[in-house]
Amino acid sequence: MIRLGCIADDFTGATDLANNLVRAGMRTVQTFGVPKGAAAIKGMDAVVVALKSRTTPPEDAVAQSLHALEWLREQGAAQIYFKYCSTFDSTARGNIGPVAEALMDALGVDFTIATPAFPDNQRTVFKGYLFVGDVLLSESGMRDHPLTPMTDANLVRVLRAQSRRPVGLVDYRTVAAGAPAIRARIDALRKDGIGLAIVDAVSNDDLLRLGEAARDLPLVTGGSGLAIGLPANFGLQPSAAAQRLPAAGGARAIVSGSCSQATLRQVRHYIHAGGAALAVDPTRWEQGQILDEVQRALEWARPRLAQGPVLIYSSAAPDAVRRAQESLGADRAGALVEDALARIAHGLVQAGVRQMIVAGGETSGACVQAMGLTQLQIGAQIDPGIPWCYGKGADPSVPSLHVALKSGNFGADNFYVRAFSLLAAAAVPRDALHDGSRAGKGE
Ligand code: ADP
């Protein structure tokens, strides 16, 4: 039986939440969509179901979320957490309000909180207004977001426009006064017929007090910051055990499709440190040549795997990316590279790789799918926001392996080198974790 069941409205946001839960003491698994068959969640405290529902039509987001809720309740979840972005990313029609209310209806509850604040990430809420760093949400870059432009920083107003129920506020003074004061304010709001309340939080202490006050709410909603105060309600404290993954073995590889500045620095650092690396260049690819390129890359990698990590990268500086986009078209260049790197990732696993770093958000999505992984157990953080994970597929023939999925601009320059040494240092016998998967080649 799991304790906390989470529904996240996008994939990277799900990992962000899972990472916070693990750091606060919960053993956590993230699944890609609602698991079709049995999921390996034995011994887990929390499951985060990652959906792609942030910008879909509200009806679709509601249907996906209710499906996830049903599955999480079947797993015994005692409390449900609807996770959205800490910048409250939503369209004029939703989907935060519609999904929150559909979950309330399904759970038969008349009240929930809405708390996007994540002070560690410079997201604070004061008198209902959301700040990104030092500026209001509506003055931040989110104002020009292509899919979810946020032009009003007053979240009470934003949520009101998306909800049938009246929306209220639990303000910073109440939050600062502690959990009993927050509970009293919630009771008062409920008596007034308020269904949803934005909650101010400007510090982690605020989130911890709020977490304590939210102990008896069957449903909470928020960014990933709210997660830091919930595990204590279940008697859980930060611990090494929550972060423990099965022992790592097998060969090591990095597949790098991100062209972000941090990734380019990481590629350079790895090569300067003497790591084996192969660049793949989409401008050289003619129609139908992809499979030859994949073959060539795998033939290069195989004999090197026994010696240490290999890096295969398409990561390139802006002018090279521009050239590729001019010759192939931007969408086609991106799709071509993702397809090639996903096939390479799959081929590397076939060749015995069991520890893999994938760089790039889109690249990670394509590679995880090609490797057949449907769930990730979240382990210790390598750099902020990037944990090592242990990925498994629904199909038992899919090899389980350690993966680190790195968003483009995340990670220090030495990330590719440091990540593998951290994993080696965190070794724990597989038996201790009841893990039945077979060891990879080269272990
Ligand atoms: P990030 O997290 O840095 O944004 P993504 O993987 O999400 O990285 O996006 C990078 C995109 O650029 C992907 O679609 C990838 O296929 C594409 N890409 C990678 N290398 C090249 C290249 N050399 N030329 C053109 N496009 C590329």
Tab-separated table of C-alpha atoms and ligand atoms in Angstrom:
chain	number	residue	atom	x	y	z
A	1	MET	CA	0.000	0.000	0.000
A	2	ILE	CA	1.392	3.383	-0.936
A	3	ARG	CA	0.890	6.437	1.253
A	4	LEU	CA	0.978	9.327	-1.195
A	5	GLY	CA	-0.431	9.109	-4.731
A	6	CYS	CA	0.644	11.914	-7.050
A	7	ILE	CA	-0.628	13.057	-10.423
A	8	ALA	CA	1.774	15.334	-12.308
A	9	ASP	CA	0.747	17.306	-15.380
A	10	ASP	CA	4.055	16.826	-17.231
A	11	PHE	CA	7.058	14.499	-17.262
A	12	THR	CA	9.896	16.681	-16.020
A	13	GLY	CA	7.614	18.181	-13.367
A	14	ALA	CA	6.918	14.654	-12.162
A	15	THR	CA	10.623	13.974	-11.692
A	16	ASP	CA	11.019	17.270	-9.877
A	17	LEU	CA	8.271	16.245	-7.422
A	18	ALA	CA	9.622	12.706	-7.028
A	19	ASN	CA	13.061	14.138	-6.313
A	20	ASN	CA	11.668	16.356	-3.520
A	21	LEU	CA	9.704	13.471	-1.987
A	22	VAL	CA	12.777	11.240	-1.944
A	23	ARG	CA	14.864	13.962	-0.348
A	24	ALA	CA	12.203	14.366	2.342
A	25	GLY	CA	12.256	10.651	3.127
A	26	MET	CA	9.765	8.874	0.854
A	27	ARG	CA	10.774	5.979	-1.372
A	28	THR	CA	9.267	7.056	-4.656
A	29	VAL	CA	8.557	5.650	-8.096
A	30	GLN	CA	7.587	7.706	-11.127
A	31	THR	CA	5.544	6.048	-13.865
A	32	PHE	CA	5.160	7.267	-17.435
A	33	GLY	CA	1.384	7.493	-17.745
A	34	VAL	CA	-0.976	5.205	-15.848
A	35	PRO	CA	0.617	1.734	-15.654
A	36	LYS	CA	-1.203	-0.749	-17.874
A	37	GLY	CA	-0.137	-3.892	-16.110
A	38	ALA	CA	1.251	-4.440	-12.650
A	39	ALA	CA	3.750	-1.816	-11.563
A	40	ALA	CA	6.724	-2.682	-9.385
A	41	ILE	CA	5.819	-0.483	-6.408
A	42	LYS	CA	6.315	-2.891	-3.535
A	43	GLY	CA	7.941	-1.100	-0.602
A	44	MET	CA	7.323	2.349	-2.089
A	45	ASP	CA	5.856	5.214	-0.064
A	46	ALA	CA	4.812	7.364	-3.013
A	47	VAL	CA	4.034	6.973	-6.693
A	48	VAL	CA	4.068	9.894	-9.116
A	49	VAL	CA	2.052	9.249	-12.275
A	50	ALA	CA	3.457	11.513	-14.987
A	51	LEU	CA	0.848	12.709	-17.478
A	52	LYS	CA	1.031	15.113	-20.394
A	53	SER	CA	-2.009	17.127	-19.413
A	54	ARG	CA	-0.757	20.663	-18.858
A	55	THR	CA	-1.884	22.134	-22.166
A	56	THR	CA	-4.360	19.572	-23.508
A	57	PRO	CA	-8.070	20.545	-23.685
A	58	PRO	CA	-9.468	20.532	-20.099
A	59	GLU	CA	-11.798	17.582	-20.792
A	60	ASP	CA	-8.823	15.499	-21.814
A	61	ALA	CA	-6.731	16.584	-18.799
A	62	VAL	CA	-9.643	15.720	-16.490
A	63	ALA	CA	-10.114	12.275	-18.070
A	64	GLN	CA	-6.387	11.459	-17.825
A	65	SER	CA	-6.234	12.673	-14.219
A	66	LEU	CA	-9.312	10.717	-13.112
A	67	HIS	CA	-7.857	7.587	-14.681
A	68	ALA	CA	-4.631	8.155	-12.717
A	69	LEU	CA	-6.649	8.785	-9.539
A	70	GLU	CA	-8.518	5.536	-9.916
A	71	TRP	CA	-5.283	3.595	-10.305
A	72	LEU	CA	-3.630	5.359	-7.346
A	73	ARG	CA	-6.614	4.602	-5.116
A	74	GLU	CA	-6.399	0.954	-6.132
A	75	GLN	CA	-2.797	1.035	-4.875
A	76	GLY	CA	-4.085	2.262	-1.504
A	77	ALA	CA	-2.955	5.910	-1.658
A	78	ALA	CA	-3.993	7.603	1.587
A	79	GLN	CA	-3.561	11.130	0.217
A	80	ILE	CA	-3.637	12.494	-3.353
A	81	TYR	CA	-1.299	15.237	-4.605
A	82	PHE	CA	-2.049	17.022	-7.867
A	83	LYS	CA	1.242	18.539	-9.072
A	84	TYR	CA	1.514	21.414	-11.551
A	85	CYS	CA	4.211	23.910	-12.378
A	86	SER	CA	5.546	26.324	-9.754
A	87	THR	CA	4.731	29.142	-12.182
A	88	PHE	CA	1.082	27.984	-12.190
A	89	ASP	CA	1.270	27.306	-15.947
A	90	SER	CA	-2.250	27.168	-17.265
A	91	THR	CA	-4.374	28.302	-20.158
A	92	ALA	CA	-7.464	30.511	-19.883
A	93	ARG	CA	-9.632	27.372	-19.543
A	94	GLY	CA	-7.392	25.434	-17.203
A	95	ASN	CA	-6.165	22.922	-16.553
A	96	ILE	CA	-5.383	23.489	-12.880
A	97	GLY	CA	-8.932	24.453	-11.819
A	98	PRO	CA	-10.828	21.829	-13.845
A	99	VAL	CA	-8.511	18.976	-12.816
A	100	ALA	CA	-8.477	20.002	-9.124
A	101	GLU	CA	-12.273	20.161	-9.053
A	102	ALA	CA	-12.725	16.866	-10.902
A	103	LEU	CA	-10.429	15.210	-8.343
A	104	MET	CA	-12.402	16.851	-5.501
A	105	ASP	CA	-15.669	15.535	-6.950
A	106	ALA	CA	-14.261	12.039	-7.387
A	107	LEU	CA	-12.875	12.019	-3.834
A	108	GLY	CA	-16.029	13.588	-2.379
A	109	VAL	CA	-14.167	16.461	-0.716
A	110	ASP	CA	-15.338	20.066	-0.430
A	111	PHE	CA	-11.970	21.786	0.020
A	112	THR	CA	-8.384	21.738	-1.174
A	113	ILE	CA	-5.333	24.000	-1.181
A	114	ALA	CA	-3.377	25.367	-4.152
A	115	THR	CA	0.283	26.028	-3.367
A	116	PRO	CA	2.704	26.580	-6.243
A	117	ALA	CA	5.351	28.185	-3.969
A	118	PHE	CA	8.837	26.660	-4.187
A	119	PRO	CA	11.189	29.064	-2.373
A	120	ASP	CA	14.297	26.950	-3.149
A	121	ASN	CA	13.527	27.678	-6.798
A	122	GLN	CA	12.723	31.364	-6.243
A	123	ARG	CA	8.948	30.881	-6.482
A	124	THR	CA	7.176	32.594	-3.582
A	125	VAL	CA	3.553	33.537	-2.991
A	126	PHE	CA	2.690	36.626	-0.943
A	127	LYS	CA	-0.908	37.863	-0.451
A	128	GLY	CA	-1.879	35.575	-3.294
A	129	TYR	CA	0.642	37.090	-5.728
A	130	LEU	CA	3.234	34.785	-7.253
A	131	PHE	CA	6.802	36.040	-7.549
A	132	VAL	CA	9.449	34.533	-9.811
A	133	GLY	CA	12.714	35.662	-8.275
A	134	ASP	CA	12.277	39.372	-7.607
A	135	VAL	CA	9.480	40.058	-10.075
A	136	LEU	CA	5.802	39.278	-10.325
A	137	LEU	CA	4.851	36.271	-12.442
A	138	SER	CA	3.282	38.630	-14.965
A	139	GLU	CA	6.583	40.506	-15.343
A	140	SER	CA	8.681	37.355	-15.654
A	141	GLY	CA	9.554	35.446	-18.818
A	142	MET	CA	6.334	33.462	-18.272
A	143	ARG	CA	4.472	36.466	-19.669
A	144	ASP	CA	5.634	35.395	-23.155
A	145	HIS	CA	5.406	31.631	-22.807
A	146	PRO	CA	4.268	30.195	-26.167
A	147	LEU	CA	1.660	27.804	-24.698
A	148	THR	CA	0.768	29.135	-21.252
A	149	PRO	CA	1.429	32.898	-21.106
A	150	MET	CA	0.891	34.069	-17.518
A	151	THR	CA	-0.188	37.704	-17.562
A	152	ASP	CA	-1.798	37.937	-14.097
A	153	ALA	CA	0.249	37.309	-10.946
A	154	ASN	CA	-2.820	37.255	-8.681
A	155	LEU	CA	-3.421	33.542	-8.337
A	156	VAL	CA	-6.754	33.903	-6.566
A	157	ARG	CA	-8.017	35.666	-9.686
A	158	VAL	CA	-6.345	33.191	-12.054
A	159	LEU	CA	-7.786	30.153	-10.270
A	160	ARG	CA	-11.204	31.784	-9.884
A	161	ALA	CA	-11.430	32.166	-13.671
A	162	GLN	CA	-10.825	28.416	-14.066
A	163	SER	CA	-13.047	27.083	-11.269
A	164	ARG	CA	-16.724	26.594	-10.502
A	165	ARG	CA	-16.146	26.773	-6.757
A	166	PRO	CA	-15.343	30.026	-4.910
A	167	VAL	CA	-11.597	30.571	-4.404
A	168	GLY	CA	-10.058	32.077	-1.241
A	169	LEU	CA	-6.676	32.812	0.316
A	170	VAL	CA	-4.714	31.590	3.339
A	171	ASP	CA	-2.363	34.506	3.770
A	172	TYR	CA	1.234	34.653	4.989
A	173	ARG	CA	0.324	35.851	8.508
A	174	THR	CA	-1.802	32.772	9.089
A	175	VAL	CA	0.867	30.495	7.609
A	176	ALA	CA	3.537	32.073	9.813
A	177	ALA	CA	1.364	31.432	12.894
A	178	GLY	CA	1.661	27.658	12.476
A	179	ALA	CA	-0.344	24.557	11.599
A	180	PRO	CA	-3.220	25.092	14.111
A	181	ALA	CA	-3.818	28.618	12.736
A	182	ILE	CA	-3.780	27.309	9.160
A	183	ARG	CA	-6.280	24.596	10.067
A	184	ALA	CA	-8.531	27.151	11.764
A	185	ARG	CA	-8.419	29.366	8.677
A	186	ILE	CA	-9.242	26.370	6.445
A	187	ASP	CA	-12.258	25.562	8.676
A	188	ALA	CA	-13.433	29.170	8.431
A	189	LEU	CA	-13.067	29.211	4.641
A	190	ARG	CA	-15.017	25.960	4.353
A	191	LYS	CA	-17.832	27.372	6.483
A	192	ASP	CA	-17.966	30.298	4.047
A	193	GLY	CA	-18.362	27.870	1.148
A	194	ILE	CA	-14.852	28.389	-0.254
A	195	GLY	CA	-13.744	25.275	-2.186
A	196	LEU	CA	-10.141	26.114	-3.101
A	197	ALA	CA	-7.598	28.361	-1.411
A	198	ILE	CA	-4.309	29.727	-2.645
A	199	VAL	CA	-1.818	29.483	0.233
A	200	ASP	CA	0.988	32.008	0.698
A	201	ALA	CA	4.490	30.663	1.318
A	202	VAL	CA	7.740	32.614	1.195
A	203	SER	CA	10.072	30.131	2.903
A	204	ASN	CA	10.590	26.415	3.394
A	205	ASP	CA	9.408	26.873	6.988
A	206	ASP	CA	6.071	28.065	5.616
A	207	LEU	CA	5.839	24.917	3.482
A	208	LEU	CA	6.686	22.711	6.468
A	209	ARG	CA	3.947	24.346	8.577
A	210	LEU	CA	1.504	24.007	5.708
A	211	GLY	CA	2.473	20.365	5.191
A	212	GLU	CA	1.641	19.642	8.829
A	213	ALA	CA	-1.692	21.466	8.523
A	214	ALA	CA	-2.550	19.507	5.356
A	215	ARG	CA	-2.226	16.128	7.091
A	216	ASP	CA	-5.930	15.366	6.997
A	217	LEU	CA	-6.741	16.771	3.575
A	218	PRO	CA	-7.478	13.860	1.206
A	219	LEU	CA	-6.372	16.051	-1.724
A	220	VAL	CA	-3.650	18.678	-1.943
A	221	THR	CA	-2.545	20.566	-5.056
A	222	GLY	CA	0.619	22.496	-5.713
A	223	GLY	CA	4.064	22.729	-7.253
A	224	SER	CA	6.794	20.390	-6.069
A	225	GLY	CA	7.674	22.593	-3.060
A	226	LEU	CA	4.636	21.475	-1.063
A	227	ALA	CA	6.188	17.987	-1.068
A	228	ILE	CA	8.824	18.883	1.507
A	229	GLY	CA	6.285	19.086	4.337
A	230	LEU	CA	4.235	15.943	3.679
A	231	PRO	CA	6.471	12.919	4.417
A	232	ALA	CA	6.686	13.862	8.123
A	233	ASN	CA	2.899	13.347	8.379
A	234	PHE	CA	3.533	9.690	7.599
A	235	GLY	CA	6.279	9.445	10.210
A	236	LEU	CA	9.043	9.658	7.582
A	237	GLN	CA	12.248	11.666	7.923
A	238	PRO	CA	15.010	12.323	5.374
A	239	SER	CA	17.126	9.189	5.196
A	240	ALA	CA	19.677	7.456	3.035
A	241	ALA	CA	17.301	4.499	2.793
A	242	ALA	CA	14.734	6.529	0.843
A	243	GLN	CA	17.351	7.294	-1.808
A	244	ARG	CA	18.764	3.792	-2.106
A	245	LEU	CA	18.665	2.106	-5.486
A	246	PRO	CA	19.749	-1.411	-6.434
A	247	ALA	CA	23.508	-1.763	-6.923
A	248	ALA	CA	24.734	-0.496	-10.261
A	249	GLY	CA	26.569	-2.745	-12.665
A	250	GLY	CA	27.089	-3.197	-16.379
A	251	ALA	CA	28.660	-0.901	-18.913
A	252	ARG	CA	28.269	2.888	-18.841
A	253	ALA	CA	27.223	5.304	-21.571
A	254	ILE	CA	26.089	8.874	-22.173
A	255	VAL	CA	23.707	9.801	-24.972
A	256	SER	CA	23.676	13.542	-25.405
A	257	GLY	CA	21.147	15.281	-27.654
A	258	SER	CA	20.839	18.553	-25.784
A	259	CYS	CA	22.457	21.601	-27.392
A	260	SER	CA	22.045	23.796	-24.302
A	261	GLN	CA	25.030	25.725	-22.969
A	262	ALA	CA	25.485	23.601	-19.843
A	263	THR	CA	25.432	20.398	-21.908
A	264	LEU	CA	28.031	21.758	-24.344
A	265	ARG	CA	30.298	22.538	-21.388
A	266	GLN	CA	29.738	19.040	-19.967
A	267	VAL	CA	30.628	17.416	-23.319
A	268	ARG	CA	33.815	19.489	-23.532
A	269	HIS	CA	34.761	18.704	-19.943
A	270	TYR	CA	34.276	14.969	-20.484
A	271	ILE	CA	36.398	14.975	-23.660
A	272	HIS	CA	39.162	17.037	-22.007
A	273	ALA	CA	39.201	14.543	-19.145
A	274	GLY	CA	40.075	11.848	-21.724
A	275	GLY	CA	36.643	10.188	-22.081
A	276	ALA	CA	35.801	8.172	-25.211
A	277	ALA	CA	33.431	10.237	-27.372
A	278	LEU	CA	31.820	10.047	-30.796
A	279	ALA	CA	29.998	12.937	-32.458
A	280	VAL	CA	27.053	12.256	-34.759
A	281	ASP	CA	26.216	14.994	-37.247
A	282	PRO	CA	22.767	15.107	-38.823
A	283	THR	CA	23.915	17.340	-41.698
A	284	ARG	CA	25.778	14.339	-43.059
A	285	TRP	CA	22.676	12.176	-43.095
A	286	GLU	CA	20.871	11.527	-46.317
A	287	GLN	CA	17.424	10.048	-46.478
A	288	GLY	CA	17.517	6.422	-45.322
A	289	GLN	CA	21.029	6.677	-43.884
A	290	ILE	CA	19.970	6.780	-40.259
A	291	LEU	CA	20.244	3.057	-39.709
A	292	ASP	CA	23.803	3.076	-41.106
A	293	GLU	CA	24.697	5.927	-38.722
A	294	VAL	CA	23.226	4.046	-35.776
A	295	GLN	CA	25.134	0.946	-36.815
A	296	ARG	CA	28.375	2.902	-37.155
A	297	ALA	CA	27.957	4.462	-33.699
A	298	LEU	CA	27.229	1.110	-32.051
A	299	GLU	CA	30.208	-0.540	-33.780
A	300	TRP	CA	32.377	2.274	-32.446
A	301	ALA	CA	30.958	1.884	-28.930
A	302	ARG	CA	30.927	-1.906	-28.434
A	303	PRO	CA	34.676	-2.590	-28.160
A	304	ARG	CA	35.101	0.446	-25.875
A	305	LEU	CA	32.413	-0.418	-23.322
A	306	ALA	CA	34.662	-2.676	-21.256
A	307	GLN	CA	37.145	0.174	-20.720
A	308	GLY	CA	34.830	2.827	-19.286
A	309	PRO	CA	31.967	5.137	-20.199
A	310	VAL	CA	31.374	6.104	-23.822
A	311	LEU	CA	29.736	9.331	-24.956
A	312	ILE	CA	27.728	9.573	-28.168
A	313	TYR	CA	26.589	13.097	-28.837
A	314	SER	CA	24.823	15.257	-31.361
A	315	SER	CA	25.167	18.225	-28.994
A	316	ALA	CA	26.452	21.074	-31.107
A	317	ALA	CA	27.014	24.815	-30.898
A	318	PRO	CA	24.272	27.173	-32.154
A	319	ASP	CA	25.837	27.765	-35.608
A	320	ALA	CA	26.104	24.012	-36.289
A	321	VAL	CA	22.525	23.496	-35.145
A	322	ARG	CA	21.442	26.337	-37.430
A	323	ARG	CA	23.232	24.733	-40.394
A	324	ALA	CA	21.495	21.410	-39.700
A	325	GLN	CA	18.157	23.153	-39.381
A	326	GLU	CA	18.674	25.081	-42.625
A	327	SER	CA	19.519	21.978	-44.582
A	328	LEU	CA	16.890	19.657	-43.042
A	329	GLY	CA	14.238	21.967	-41.546
A	330	ALA	CA	14.158	22.529	-37.758
A	331	ASP	CA	11.432	19.979	-36.964
A	332	ARG	CA	12.893	17.335	-39.216
A	333	ALA	CA	16.427	17.841	-37.873
A	334	GLY	CA	15.122	17.473	-34.301
A	335	ALA	CA	13.032	14.398	-35.090
A	336	LEU	CA	15.875	12.782	-37.039
A	337	VAL	CA	18.381	13.260	-34.227
A	338	GLU	CA	15.925	12.072	-31.572
A	339	ASP	CA	15.157	8.960	-33.622
A	340	ALA	CA	18.840	8.188	-34.177
A	341	LEU	CA	19.823	8.752	-30.533
A	342	ALA	CA	16.864	6.678	-29.303
A	343	ARG	CA	17.962	3.761	-31.512
A	344	ILE	CA	21.535	4.194	-30.283
A	345	ALA	CA	20.351	4.151	-26.631
A	346	HIS	CA	18.419	0.945	-27.291
A	347	GLY	CA	21.435	-0.604	-29.069
A	348	LEU	CA	23.710	0.338	-26.170
A	349	VAL	CA	21.417	-1.461	-23.716
A	350	GLN	CA	21.479	-4.518	-25.991
A	351	ALA	CA	25.281	-4.277	-25.842
A	352	GLY	CA	25.269	-4.414	-22.027
A	353	VAL	CA	24.969	-0.797	-20.913
A	354	ARG	CA	23.202	-0.669	-17.539
A	355	GLN	CA	24.160	2.844	-16.415
A	356	MET	CA	23.112	5.572	-18.790
A	357	ILE	CA	22.970	9.340	-18.738
A	358	VAL	CA	20.685	10.957	-21.308
A	359	ALA	CA	21.017	14.702	-21.864
A	360	GLY	CA	18.069	16.717	-23.164
A	361	GLY	CA	14.390	16.768	-22.237
A	362	GLU	CA	13.043	15.685	-25.627
A	363	THR	CA	15.981	13.362	-26.142
A	364	SER	CA	15.251	11.709	-22.782
A	365	GLY	CA	11.609	11.118	-23.738
A	366	ALA	CA	12.616	9.437	-26.990
A	367	CYS	CA	15.364	7.314	-25.374
A	368	VAL	CA	13.257	6.165	-22.400
A	369	GLN	CA	10.566	5.027	-24.817
A	370	ALA	CA	13.044	3.221	-27.089
A	371	MET	CA	14.569	1.439	-24.092
A	372	GLY	CA	11.055	0.289	-23.085
A	373	LEU	CA	11.173	1.861	-19.604
A	374	THR	CA	7.775	2.545	-18.044
A	375	GLN	CA	8.762	3.474	-14.496
A	376	LEU	CA	11.658	4.992	-12.600
A	377	GLN	CA	12.567	4.568	-8.969
A	378	ILE	CA	14.151	7.823	-7.853
A	379	GLY	CA	17.490	7.761	-6.050
A	380	ALA	CA	20.024	10.268	-4.772
A	381	GLN	CA	20.448	13.603	-6.474
A	382	ILE	CA	23.629	14.061	-8.548
A	383	ASP	CA	23.185	17.802	-9.047
A	384	PRO	CA	20.074	19.855	-8.166
A	385	GLY	CA	17.065	18.417	-9.975
A	386	ILE	CA	18.896	15.421	-11.499
A	387	PRO	CA	18.671	12.180	-9.529
A	388	TRP	CA	19.983	8.779	-10.505
A	389	CYS	CA	16.987	6.546	-11.186
A	390	TYR	CA	16.416	2.839	-11.629
A	391	GLY	CA	14.275	2.247	-14.707
A	392	LYS	CA	12.133	-0.788	-15.403
A	393	GLY	CA	9.799	-1.850	-18.196
A	394	ALA	CA	6.334	-3.372	-17.873
A	395	ASP	CA	7.570	-6.244	-20.019
A	396	PRO	CA	9.970	-8.486	-18.043
A	397	SER	CA	12.182	-8.936	-21.120
A	398	VAL	CA	13.119	-5.235	-20.936
A	399	PRO	CA	16.461	-4.909	-19.101
A	400	SER	CA	16.308	-2.765	-15.958
A	401	LEU	CA	19.008	-0.136	-15.735
A	402	HIS	CA	20.191	2.995	-13.949
A	403	VAL	CA	19.398	6.184	-15.820
A	404	ALA	CA	19.974	9.869	-15.179
A	405	LEU	CA	17.800	12.110	-17.336
A	406	LYS	CA	19.323	15.554	-17.531
A	407	SER	CA	17.392	18.621	-18.647
A	408	GLY	CA	19.542	20.691	-20.993
A	409	ASN	CA	20.692	23.456	-18.709
A	410	PHE	CA	21.035	21.397	-15.535
A	411	GLY	CA	24.212	20.034	-13.995
A	412	ALA	CA	27.741	21.210	-13.252
A	413	ASP	CA	30.464	21.067	-15.922
A	414	ASN	CA	31.891	17.815	-14.523
A	415	PHE	CA	28.455	16.137	-14.469
A	416	TYR	CA	29.267	13.309	-16.909
A	417	VAL	CA	32.340	12.282	-14.958
A	418	ARG	CA	30.991	12.792	-11.442
A	419	ALA	CA	27.629	11.071	-11.986
A	420	PHE	CA	29.183	7.642	-12.575
A	421	SER	CA	31.516	7.876	-9.586
A	422	LEU	CA	28.594	8.787	-7.309
A	423	LEU	CA	26.636	5.791	-8.530
A	424	ALA	CA	29.582	3.461	-7.923
A	425	ALA	CA	29.965	4.874	-4.402
A	426	ALA	CA	26.287	4.266	-3.594
A	427	ALA	CA	26.449	0.516	-4.229
A	428	VAL	CA	23.996	-1.650	-2.271
A	429	PRO	CA	23.532	-5.386	-2.796
A	430	ARG	CA	20.575	-6.080	-5.079
A	431	ASP	CA	19.282	-8.782	-2.714
A	432	ALA	CA	18.761	-6.210	0.000
A	433	LEU	CA	16.206	-4.513	-2.223
A	434	HIS	CA	14.305	-7.611	-3.369
A	435	ASP	CA	15.268	-6.840	-6.915
A	436	GLY	CA	15.043	-9.834	-9.204
A	437	SER	CA	16.414	-8.293	-12.383
A	438	ARG	CA	19.393	-9.862	-14.060
A	439	ALA	CA	22.766	-8.194	-14.017
A	440	GLY	CA	24.017	-6.716	-17.262
A	441	LYS	CA	26.946	-7.912	-19.314
A	442	GLY	CA	30.313	-6.854	-17.999
A	443	GLU	CA	29.320	-6.851	-14.322
B	1	ADP	P1	17.223	20.488	-24.030
B	1	ADP	O1	16.775	19.839	-22.756
B	1	ADP	O2	18.621	21.038	-23.960
B	1	ADP	O3	16.215	21.474	-24.579
B	1	ADP	P2	16.189	18.557	-25.904
B	1	ADP	O4	16.600	17.149	-26.096
B	1	ADP	O5	14.854	18.813	-25.248
B	1	ADP	O6	17.353	19.308	-25.118
B	1	ADP	O7	16.132	19.336	-27.292
B	1	ADP	C1	17.214	19.357	-28.176
B	1	ADP	C2	16.648	19.183	-29.587
B	1	ADP	O8	17.687	19.481	-30.524
B	1	ADP	C3	16.187	17.750	-29.854
B	1	ADP	O9	15.024	17.760	-30.652
B	1	ADP	C4	17.363	17.192	-30.640
B	1	ADP	O10	16.985	16.132	-31.487
B	1	ADP	C5	17.812	18.398	-31.437
B	1	ADP	N1	19.221	18.300	-31.840
B	1	ADP	C6	20.196	17.699	-31.159
B	1	ADP	N2	21.373	17.803	-31.810
B	1	ADP	C7	21.130	18.499	-32.939
B	1	ADP	C8	21.954	18.947	-34.022
B	1	ADP	N3	23.266	18.685	-34.048
B	1	ADP	N4	21.361	19.632	-35.012
B	1	ADP	C9	20.040	19.912	-34.964
B	1	ADP	N5	19.221	19.534	-33.992
B	1	ADP	C10	19.753	18.832	-32.970
